[in-house]
Tab-separated table of C-alpha atoms and ligand atoms in Angstrom:
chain	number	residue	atom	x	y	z
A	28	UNK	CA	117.788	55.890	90.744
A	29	UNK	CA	115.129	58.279	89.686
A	30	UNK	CA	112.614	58.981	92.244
A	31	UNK	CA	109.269	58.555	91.812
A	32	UNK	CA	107.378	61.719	90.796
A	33	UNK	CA	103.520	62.111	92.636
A	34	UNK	CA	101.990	65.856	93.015
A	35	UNK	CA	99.340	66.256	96.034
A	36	UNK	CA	97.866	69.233	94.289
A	37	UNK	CA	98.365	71.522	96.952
A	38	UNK	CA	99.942	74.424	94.758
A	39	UNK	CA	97.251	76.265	91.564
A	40	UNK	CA	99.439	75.686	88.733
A	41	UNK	CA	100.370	77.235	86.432
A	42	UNK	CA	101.014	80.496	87.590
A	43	UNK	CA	101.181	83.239	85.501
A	44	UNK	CA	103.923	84.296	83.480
A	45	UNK	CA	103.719	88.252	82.825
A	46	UNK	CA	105.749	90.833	81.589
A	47	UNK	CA	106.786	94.104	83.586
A	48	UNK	CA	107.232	96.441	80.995
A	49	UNK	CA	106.734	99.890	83.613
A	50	UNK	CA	109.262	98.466	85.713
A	51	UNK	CA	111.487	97.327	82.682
A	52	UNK	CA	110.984	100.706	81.174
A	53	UNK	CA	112.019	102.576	84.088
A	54	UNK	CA	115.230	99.969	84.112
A	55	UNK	CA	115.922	100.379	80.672
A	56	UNK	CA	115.037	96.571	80.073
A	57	UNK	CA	112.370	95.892	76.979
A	58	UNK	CA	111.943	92.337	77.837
A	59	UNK	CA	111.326	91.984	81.851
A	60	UNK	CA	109.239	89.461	82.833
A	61	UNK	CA	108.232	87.773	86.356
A	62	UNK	CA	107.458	84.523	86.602
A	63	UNK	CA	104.270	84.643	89.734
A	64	UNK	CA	105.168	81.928	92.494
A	65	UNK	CA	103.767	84.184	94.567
A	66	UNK	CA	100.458	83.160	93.715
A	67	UNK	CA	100.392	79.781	94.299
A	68	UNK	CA	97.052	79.980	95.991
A	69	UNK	CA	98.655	77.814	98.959
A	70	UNK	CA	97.987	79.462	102.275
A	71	UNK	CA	98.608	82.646	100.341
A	72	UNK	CA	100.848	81.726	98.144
A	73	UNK	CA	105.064	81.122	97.398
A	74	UNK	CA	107.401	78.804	96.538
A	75	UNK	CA	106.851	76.562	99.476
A	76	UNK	CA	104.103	75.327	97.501
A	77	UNK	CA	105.438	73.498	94.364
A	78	UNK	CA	107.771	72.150	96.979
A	79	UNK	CA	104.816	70.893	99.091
A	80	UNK	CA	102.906	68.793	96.304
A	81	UNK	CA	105.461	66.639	95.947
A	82	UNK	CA	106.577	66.298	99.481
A	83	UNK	CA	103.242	65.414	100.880
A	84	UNK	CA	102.789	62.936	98.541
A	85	UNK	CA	106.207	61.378	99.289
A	86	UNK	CA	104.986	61.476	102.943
A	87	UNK	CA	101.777	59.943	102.243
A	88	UNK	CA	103.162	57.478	100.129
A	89	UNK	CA	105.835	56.836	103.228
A	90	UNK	CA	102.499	56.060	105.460
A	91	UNK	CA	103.842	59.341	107.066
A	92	UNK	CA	100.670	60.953	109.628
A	93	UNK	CA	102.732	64.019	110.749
A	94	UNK	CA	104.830	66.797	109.258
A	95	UNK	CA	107.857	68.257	111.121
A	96	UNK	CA	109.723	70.770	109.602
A	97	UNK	CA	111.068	75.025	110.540
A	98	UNK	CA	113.119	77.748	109.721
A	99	UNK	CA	113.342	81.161	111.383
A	100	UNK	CA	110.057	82.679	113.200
A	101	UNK	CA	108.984	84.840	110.389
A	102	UNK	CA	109.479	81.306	108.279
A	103	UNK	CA	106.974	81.396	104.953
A	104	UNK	CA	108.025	77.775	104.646
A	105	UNK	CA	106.735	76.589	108.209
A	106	UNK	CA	103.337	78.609	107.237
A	107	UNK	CA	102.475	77.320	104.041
A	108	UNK	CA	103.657	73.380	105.497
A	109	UNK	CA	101.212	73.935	108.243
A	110	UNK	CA	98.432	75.274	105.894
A	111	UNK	CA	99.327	72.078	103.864
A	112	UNK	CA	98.853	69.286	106.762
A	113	UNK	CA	95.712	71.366	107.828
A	114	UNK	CA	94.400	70.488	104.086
A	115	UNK	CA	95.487	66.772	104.253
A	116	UNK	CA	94.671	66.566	107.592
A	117	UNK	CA	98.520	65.543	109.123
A	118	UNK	CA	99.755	66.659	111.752
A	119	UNK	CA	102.044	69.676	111.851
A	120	UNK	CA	105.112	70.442	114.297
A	121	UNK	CA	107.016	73.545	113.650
A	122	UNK	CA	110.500	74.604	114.912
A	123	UNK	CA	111.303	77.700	115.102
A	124	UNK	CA	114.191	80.066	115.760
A	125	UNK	CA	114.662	82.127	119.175
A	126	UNK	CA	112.069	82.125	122.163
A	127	UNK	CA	108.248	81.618	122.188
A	128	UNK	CA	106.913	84.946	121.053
A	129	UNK	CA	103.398	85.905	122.839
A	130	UNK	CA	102.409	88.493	120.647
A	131	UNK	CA	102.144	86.602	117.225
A	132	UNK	CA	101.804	88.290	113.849
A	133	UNK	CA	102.456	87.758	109.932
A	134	UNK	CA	103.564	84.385	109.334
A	135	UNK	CA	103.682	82.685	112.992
A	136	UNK	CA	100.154	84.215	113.195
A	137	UNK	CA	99.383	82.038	110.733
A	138	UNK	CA	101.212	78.908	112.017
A	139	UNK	CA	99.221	79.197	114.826
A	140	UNK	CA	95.649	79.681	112.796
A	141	UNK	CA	96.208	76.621	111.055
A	142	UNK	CA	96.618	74.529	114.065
A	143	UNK	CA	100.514	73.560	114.145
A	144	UNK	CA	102.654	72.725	117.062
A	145	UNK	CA	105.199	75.561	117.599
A	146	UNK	CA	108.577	74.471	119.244
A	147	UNK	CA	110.733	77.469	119.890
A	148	UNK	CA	114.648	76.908	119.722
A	149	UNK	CA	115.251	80.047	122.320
A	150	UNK	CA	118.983	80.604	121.498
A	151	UNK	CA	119.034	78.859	117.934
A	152	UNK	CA	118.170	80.415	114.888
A	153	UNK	CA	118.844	80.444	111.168
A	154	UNK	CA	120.895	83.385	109.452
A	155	UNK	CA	124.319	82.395	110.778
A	156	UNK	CA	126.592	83.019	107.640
A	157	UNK	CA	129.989	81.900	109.360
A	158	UNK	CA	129.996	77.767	108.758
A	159	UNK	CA	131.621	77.290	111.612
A	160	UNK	CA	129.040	79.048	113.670
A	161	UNK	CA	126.841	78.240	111.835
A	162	UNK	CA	126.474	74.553	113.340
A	163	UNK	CA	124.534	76.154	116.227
A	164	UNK	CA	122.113	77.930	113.777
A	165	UNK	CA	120.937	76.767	110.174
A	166	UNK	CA	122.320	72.749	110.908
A	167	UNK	CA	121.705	73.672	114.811
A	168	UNK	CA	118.438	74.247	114.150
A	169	UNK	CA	117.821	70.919	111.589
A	170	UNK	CA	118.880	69.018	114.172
A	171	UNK	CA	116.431	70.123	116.246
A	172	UNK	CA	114.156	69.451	113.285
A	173	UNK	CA	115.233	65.881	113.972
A	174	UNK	CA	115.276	65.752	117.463
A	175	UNK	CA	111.291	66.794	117.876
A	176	UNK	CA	110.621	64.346	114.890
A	177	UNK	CA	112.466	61.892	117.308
A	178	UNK	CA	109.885	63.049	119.890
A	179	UNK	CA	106.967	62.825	118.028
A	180	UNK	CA	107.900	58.892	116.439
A	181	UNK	CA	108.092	58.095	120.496
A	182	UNK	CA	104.861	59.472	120.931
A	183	UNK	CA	103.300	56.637	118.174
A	184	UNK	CA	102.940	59.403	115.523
A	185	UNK	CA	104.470	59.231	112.116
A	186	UNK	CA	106.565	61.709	111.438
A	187	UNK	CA	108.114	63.246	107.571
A	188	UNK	CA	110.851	65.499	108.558
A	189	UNK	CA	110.671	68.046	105.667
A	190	UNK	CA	114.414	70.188	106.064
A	191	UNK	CA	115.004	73.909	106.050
A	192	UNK	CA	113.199	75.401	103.287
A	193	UNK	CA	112.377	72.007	101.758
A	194	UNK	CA	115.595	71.605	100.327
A	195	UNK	CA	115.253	67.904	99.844
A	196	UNK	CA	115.987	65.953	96.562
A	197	UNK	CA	112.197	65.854	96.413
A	198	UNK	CA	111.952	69.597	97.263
A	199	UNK	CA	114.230	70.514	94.282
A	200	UNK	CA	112.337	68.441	91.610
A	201	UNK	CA	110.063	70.652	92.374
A	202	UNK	CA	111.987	73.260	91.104
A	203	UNK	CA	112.371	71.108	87.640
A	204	UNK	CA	109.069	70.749	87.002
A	205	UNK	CA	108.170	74.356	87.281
A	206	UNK	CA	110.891	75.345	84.967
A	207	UNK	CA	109.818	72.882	82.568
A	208	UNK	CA	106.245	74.900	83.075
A	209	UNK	CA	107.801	78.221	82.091
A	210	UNK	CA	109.799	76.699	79.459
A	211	UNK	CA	106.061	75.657	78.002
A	212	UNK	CA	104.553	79.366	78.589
A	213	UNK	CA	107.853	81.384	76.523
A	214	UNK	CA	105.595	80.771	73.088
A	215	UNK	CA	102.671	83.127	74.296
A	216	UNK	CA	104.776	85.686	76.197
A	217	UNK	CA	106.555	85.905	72.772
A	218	UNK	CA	110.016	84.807	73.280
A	219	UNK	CA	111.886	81.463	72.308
A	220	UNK	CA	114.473	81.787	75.050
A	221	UNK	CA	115.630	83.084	78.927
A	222	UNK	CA	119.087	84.632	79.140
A	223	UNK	CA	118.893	85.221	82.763
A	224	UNK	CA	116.798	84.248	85.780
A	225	UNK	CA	116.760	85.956	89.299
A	226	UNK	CA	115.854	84.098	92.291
A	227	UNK	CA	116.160	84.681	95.833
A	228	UNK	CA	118.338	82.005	97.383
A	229	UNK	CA	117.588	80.626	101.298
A	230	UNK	CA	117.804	77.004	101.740
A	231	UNK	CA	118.726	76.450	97.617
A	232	UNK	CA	116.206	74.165	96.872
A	233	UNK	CA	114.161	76.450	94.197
A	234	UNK	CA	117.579	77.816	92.486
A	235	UNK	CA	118.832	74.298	92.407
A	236	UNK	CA	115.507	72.820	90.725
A	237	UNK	CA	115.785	75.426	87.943
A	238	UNK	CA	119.507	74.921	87.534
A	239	UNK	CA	118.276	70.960	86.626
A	240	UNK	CA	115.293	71.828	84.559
A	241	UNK	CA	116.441	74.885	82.215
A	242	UNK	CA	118.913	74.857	79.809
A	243	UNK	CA	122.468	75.681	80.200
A	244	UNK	CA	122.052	78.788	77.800
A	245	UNK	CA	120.183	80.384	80.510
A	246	UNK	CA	122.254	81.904	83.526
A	247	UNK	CA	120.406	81.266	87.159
A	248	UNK	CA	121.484	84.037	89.308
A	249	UNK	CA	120.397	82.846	93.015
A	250	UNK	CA	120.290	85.919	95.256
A	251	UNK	CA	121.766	84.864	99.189
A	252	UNK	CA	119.693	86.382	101.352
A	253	UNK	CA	121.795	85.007	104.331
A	254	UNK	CA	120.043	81.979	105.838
A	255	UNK	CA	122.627	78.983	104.658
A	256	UNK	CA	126.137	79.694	104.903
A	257	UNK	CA	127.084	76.842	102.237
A	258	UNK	CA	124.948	77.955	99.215
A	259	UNK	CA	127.926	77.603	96.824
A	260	UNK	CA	128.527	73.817	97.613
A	261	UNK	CA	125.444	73.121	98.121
A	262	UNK	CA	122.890	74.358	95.037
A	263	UNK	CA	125.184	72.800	92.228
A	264	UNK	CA	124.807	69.200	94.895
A	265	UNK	CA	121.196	69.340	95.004
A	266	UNK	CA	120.816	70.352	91.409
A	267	UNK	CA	122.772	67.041	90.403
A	268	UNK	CA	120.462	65.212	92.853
A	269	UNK	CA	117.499	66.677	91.285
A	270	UNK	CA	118.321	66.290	87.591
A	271	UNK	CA	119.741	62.809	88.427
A	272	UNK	CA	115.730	62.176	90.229
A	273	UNK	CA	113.892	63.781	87.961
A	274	UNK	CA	115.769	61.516	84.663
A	275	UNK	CA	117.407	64.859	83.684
A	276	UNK	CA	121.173	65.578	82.277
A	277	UNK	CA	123.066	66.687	85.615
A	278	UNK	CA	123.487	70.385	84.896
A	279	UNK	CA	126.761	71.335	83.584
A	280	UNK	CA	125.990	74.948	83.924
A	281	UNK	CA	128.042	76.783	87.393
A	282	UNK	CA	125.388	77.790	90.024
A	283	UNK	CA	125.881	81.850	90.247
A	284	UNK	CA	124.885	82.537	93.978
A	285	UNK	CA	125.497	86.471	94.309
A	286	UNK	CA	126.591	87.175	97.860
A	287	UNK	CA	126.125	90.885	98.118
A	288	UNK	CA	122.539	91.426	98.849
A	289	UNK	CA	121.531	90.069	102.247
A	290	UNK	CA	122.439	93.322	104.201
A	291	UNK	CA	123.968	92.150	107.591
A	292	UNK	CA	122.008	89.284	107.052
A	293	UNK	CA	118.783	86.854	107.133
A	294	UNK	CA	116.058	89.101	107.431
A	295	UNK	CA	117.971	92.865	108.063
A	296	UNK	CA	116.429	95.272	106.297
A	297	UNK	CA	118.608	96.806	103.134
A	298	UNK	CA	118.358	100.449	101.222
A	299	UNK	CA	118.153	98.428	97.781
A	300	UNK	CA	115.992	96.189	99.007
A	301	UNK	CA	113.649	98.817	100.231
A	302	UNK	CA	114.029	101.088	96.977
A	303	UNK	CA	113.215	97.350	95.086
A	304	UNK	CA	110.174	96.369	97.141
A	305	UNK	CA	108.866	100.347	96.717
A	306	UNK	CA	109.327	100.525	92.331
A	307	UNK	CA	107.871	96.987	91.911
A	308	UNK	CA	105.274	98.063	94.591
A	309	UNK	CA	104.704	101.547	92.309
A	310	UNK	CA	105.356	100.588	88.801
A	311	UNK	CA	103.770	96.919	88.550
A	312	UNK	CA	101.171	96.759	91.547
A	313	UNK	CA	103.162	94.009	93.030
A	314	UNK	CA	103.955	93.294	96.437
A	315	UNK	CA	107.430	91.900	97.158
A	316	UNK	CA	108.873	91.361	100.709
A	317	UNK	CA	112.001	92.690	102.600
A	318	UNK	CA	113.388	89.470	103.584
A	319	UNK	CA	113.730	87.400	100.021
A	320	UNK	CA	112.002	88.952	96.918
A	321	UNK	CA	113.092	92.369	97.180
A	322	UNK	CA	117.272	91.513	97.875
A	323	UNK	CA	116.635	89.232	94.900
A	324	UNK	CA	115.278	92.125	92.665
A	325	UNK	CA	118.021	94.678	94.139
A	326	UNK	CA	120.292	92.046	92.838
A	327	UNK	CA	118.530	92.107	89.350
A	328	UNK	CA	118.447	95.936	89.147
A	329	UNK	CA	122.387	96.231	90.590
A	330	UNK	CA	122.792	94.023	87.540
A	331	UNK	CA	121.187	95.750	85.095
A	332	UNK	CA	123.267	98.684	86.043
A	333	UNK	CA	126.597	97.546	86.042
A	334	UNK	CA	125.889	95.523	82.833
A	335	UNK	CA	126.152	91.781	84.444
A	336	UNK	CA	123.066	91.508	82.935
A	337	UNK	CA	122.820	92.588	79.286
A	338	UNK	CA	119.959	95.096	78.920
A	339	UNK	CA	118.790	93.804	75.308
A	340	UNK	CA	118.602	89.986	77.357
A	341	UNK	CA	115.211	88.582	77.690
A	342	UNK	CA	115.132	88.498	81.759
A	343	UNK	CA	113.398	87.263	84.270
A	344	UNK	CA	112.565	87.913	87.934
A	345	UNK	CA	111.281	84.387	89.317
A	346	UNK	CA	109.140	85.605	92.556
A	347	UNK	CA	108.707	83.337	95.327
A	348	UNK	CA	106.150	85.269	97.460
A	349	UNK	CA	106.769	85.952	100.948
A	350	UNK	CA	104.707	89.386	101.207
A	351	UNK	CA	103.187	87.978	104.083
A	352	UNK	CA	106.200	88.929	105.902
A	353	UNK	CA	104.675	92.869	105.275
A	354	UNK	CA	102.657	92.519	108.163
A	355	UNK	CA	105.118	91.348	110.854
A	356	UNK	CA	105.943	93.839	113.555
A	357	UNK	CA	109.643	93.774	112.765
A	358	UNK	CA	109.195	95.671	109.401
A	359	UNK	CA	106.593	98.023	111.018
A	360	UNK	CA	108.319	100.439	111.644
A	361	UNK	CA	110.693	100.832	108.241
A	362	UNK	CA	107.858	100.159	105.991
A	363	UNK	CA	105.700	103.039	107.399
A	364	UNK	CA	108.072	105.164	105.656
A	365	UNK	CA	108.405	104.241	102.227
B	133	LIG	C1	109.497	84.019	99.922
B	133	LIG	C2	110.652	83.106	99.764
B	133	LIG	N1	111.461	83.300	98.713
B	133	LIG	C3	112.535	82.509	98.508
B	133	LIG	C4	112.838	81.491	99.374
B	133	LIG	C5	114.056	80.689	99.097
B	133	LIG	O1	113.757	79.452	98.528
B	133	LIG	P1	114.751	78.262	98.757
B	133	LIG	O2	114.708	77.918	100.211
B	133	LIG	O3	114.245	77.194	97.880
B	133	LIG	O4	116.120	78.739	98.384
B	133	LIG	C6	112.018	81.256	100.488
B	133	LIG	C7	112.305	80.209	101.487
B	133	LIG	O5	113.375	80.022	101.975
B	133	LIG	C8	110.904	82.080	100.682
B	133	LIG	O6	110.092	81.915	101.722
């Protein structure tokens, strides 16, 4: 059954497609491009917010009043869904990983500004890459998604529970519509085609959307950056779901998730994530962010060297934002020195 597709313009579409030709230089790449989700406008910007347009209008459409969603403290997700109930005037309830933090900065900072409810999990929290554990993190923690939403429905509100990341069916079509945008923008970059993609992979909702909307000629290389431990089952599921949703062929192409960037796991800082974030921060003026962007383009530039990804390709580095995880006190310290 195809779902119905409605956008609450939350997201300023569409964002630029550019090329990076200092940083492609420097790789030995001619034809690097990035594709600029970080500027989405929403609440500063990211993925989140293709993902939100279509959500909030499901939850409108639902006769929903309240959103209830989270992810880990540092979440971009849980900031840009609280910016977006603050601009449709919902409510907002936010579950986050580990104990209440007093001092607040970056993206809970944020959460906080915009008026959400914070819930605090104390001893649950996403970035559990053992499945097994996992139960009492990443599905640990959406339970206690659905447990507050639980609460909230008793208290006479309305809740939409929105999942980790917004990896919904809904969240994912998303995904297809902004690859059908790109798809649209490859006549004035100059190109006719993509051979690869790079995205960084948390929940799999953005990787799957793109696996549904572009064509099976280009390879979608979904970088792990260690917050769901079932990634490989789970992207090729929701990218049938989408494509099926969105009226699409189910994708026949095999979701690449590379597992060999995420460090010792969600959030932990990594060398080639650190010598990413510092040449795309030097040789384009962009601002990546240790957590997802910058393990994605370490995964793009480990690629480049070792020939996975043909240098005479026509590539590109999908960004999903999340720079305003720069300014949180756990990177402080490590980012001072690059
Ligand atoms: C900045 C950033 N990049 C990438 C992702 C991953 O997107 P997805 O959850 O759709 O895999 C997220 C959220 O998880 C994010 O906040």
């Amino acid at each position: 059954m195809a779902t119905r597709v409605t956008r609450r313009p939350l997201a300023t579409l569409p964002t630029p497609f550019e090329p990076m030709p200092r940083l492609g230089a420097h790789l030995g790449v001619a034809n690097l491009f990035v594709k600029r989700d970080d500027l989405t406008g929403l609440a500063l910007g990211g993925n989140k917010a293709r993902k939100l347009d279509l959500l909030c209008a499901d939850a409108l459409d639902r006769g929903c009043d309240a959103l209830v969603t989270g992810g880990g403290v540092q979440s971009n997700h849980a900031r840009m869904t609280a910016a977006a109930a603050s601009r449709l005037g919902l409510g907002c309830h936010l579950v986050l990983g580990g104990p209440p933090r007093d001092r607040k900065t970056a993206n809970l900072l944020l959460d906080q500004l915009f008026g959400a409810t914070l819930h605090f999990t104390d001893d649950l929290d996403v970035g559990e890459l053992e499945l097994e554990a996992s139960a009492d993190s990443y599905y640990g923690l959406e339970r206690a998604i659905t447990d507050v939403a639980e609460r909230v429905r008793a208290d006479g509100a309305q809740p939409y529970v929105i999942p980790i990341g917004g990896a919904s069916t809904v969240g994912a079509v998303a995904y297809v519509l902004a690859a059908d945008e790109l798809t649209a923008q490859l006549p004035d970059a100059g190109i006719t085609d993509i051979d690869t993609v790079v995205v960084a992979d948390g929940s799999g909702g953005t990787h799957a959307g793109l696996l549904a909307g572009l064509p099976s000629t280009t390879t979608i290389v979904g970088v792990d950056v260690g917050t769901r431990p079932d990634l490989d089952d789970e992207v090729p599921t929701l990218a049938a779901d989408a494509a099926r949703a969105s009226g699409r062929s189910v994708p026949i192409a095999a979701a690449v998730v590379d597992h060999d960037h995420f460090g010792d796991g969600y959030g932990a800082v990594t060398e080639p994530a650190l010598e990413a974030l510092r040449l795309t921060a030097r040789l384009e003026g962009i601002a990546l962010d240790p957590v997802y962007s910058a393990k994605a383009m370490a995964a793009l530039i480990t690629r480049l060297a070792d020939g996975r990804i043909d240098r005479a390709a026509n590539v590109v580095f999908w960004h999903t934002g999340g720079a305003v995880a720069l300014f949180s006190d756990r990177y402080a310290d490590v980012l001072s020195a690059l």
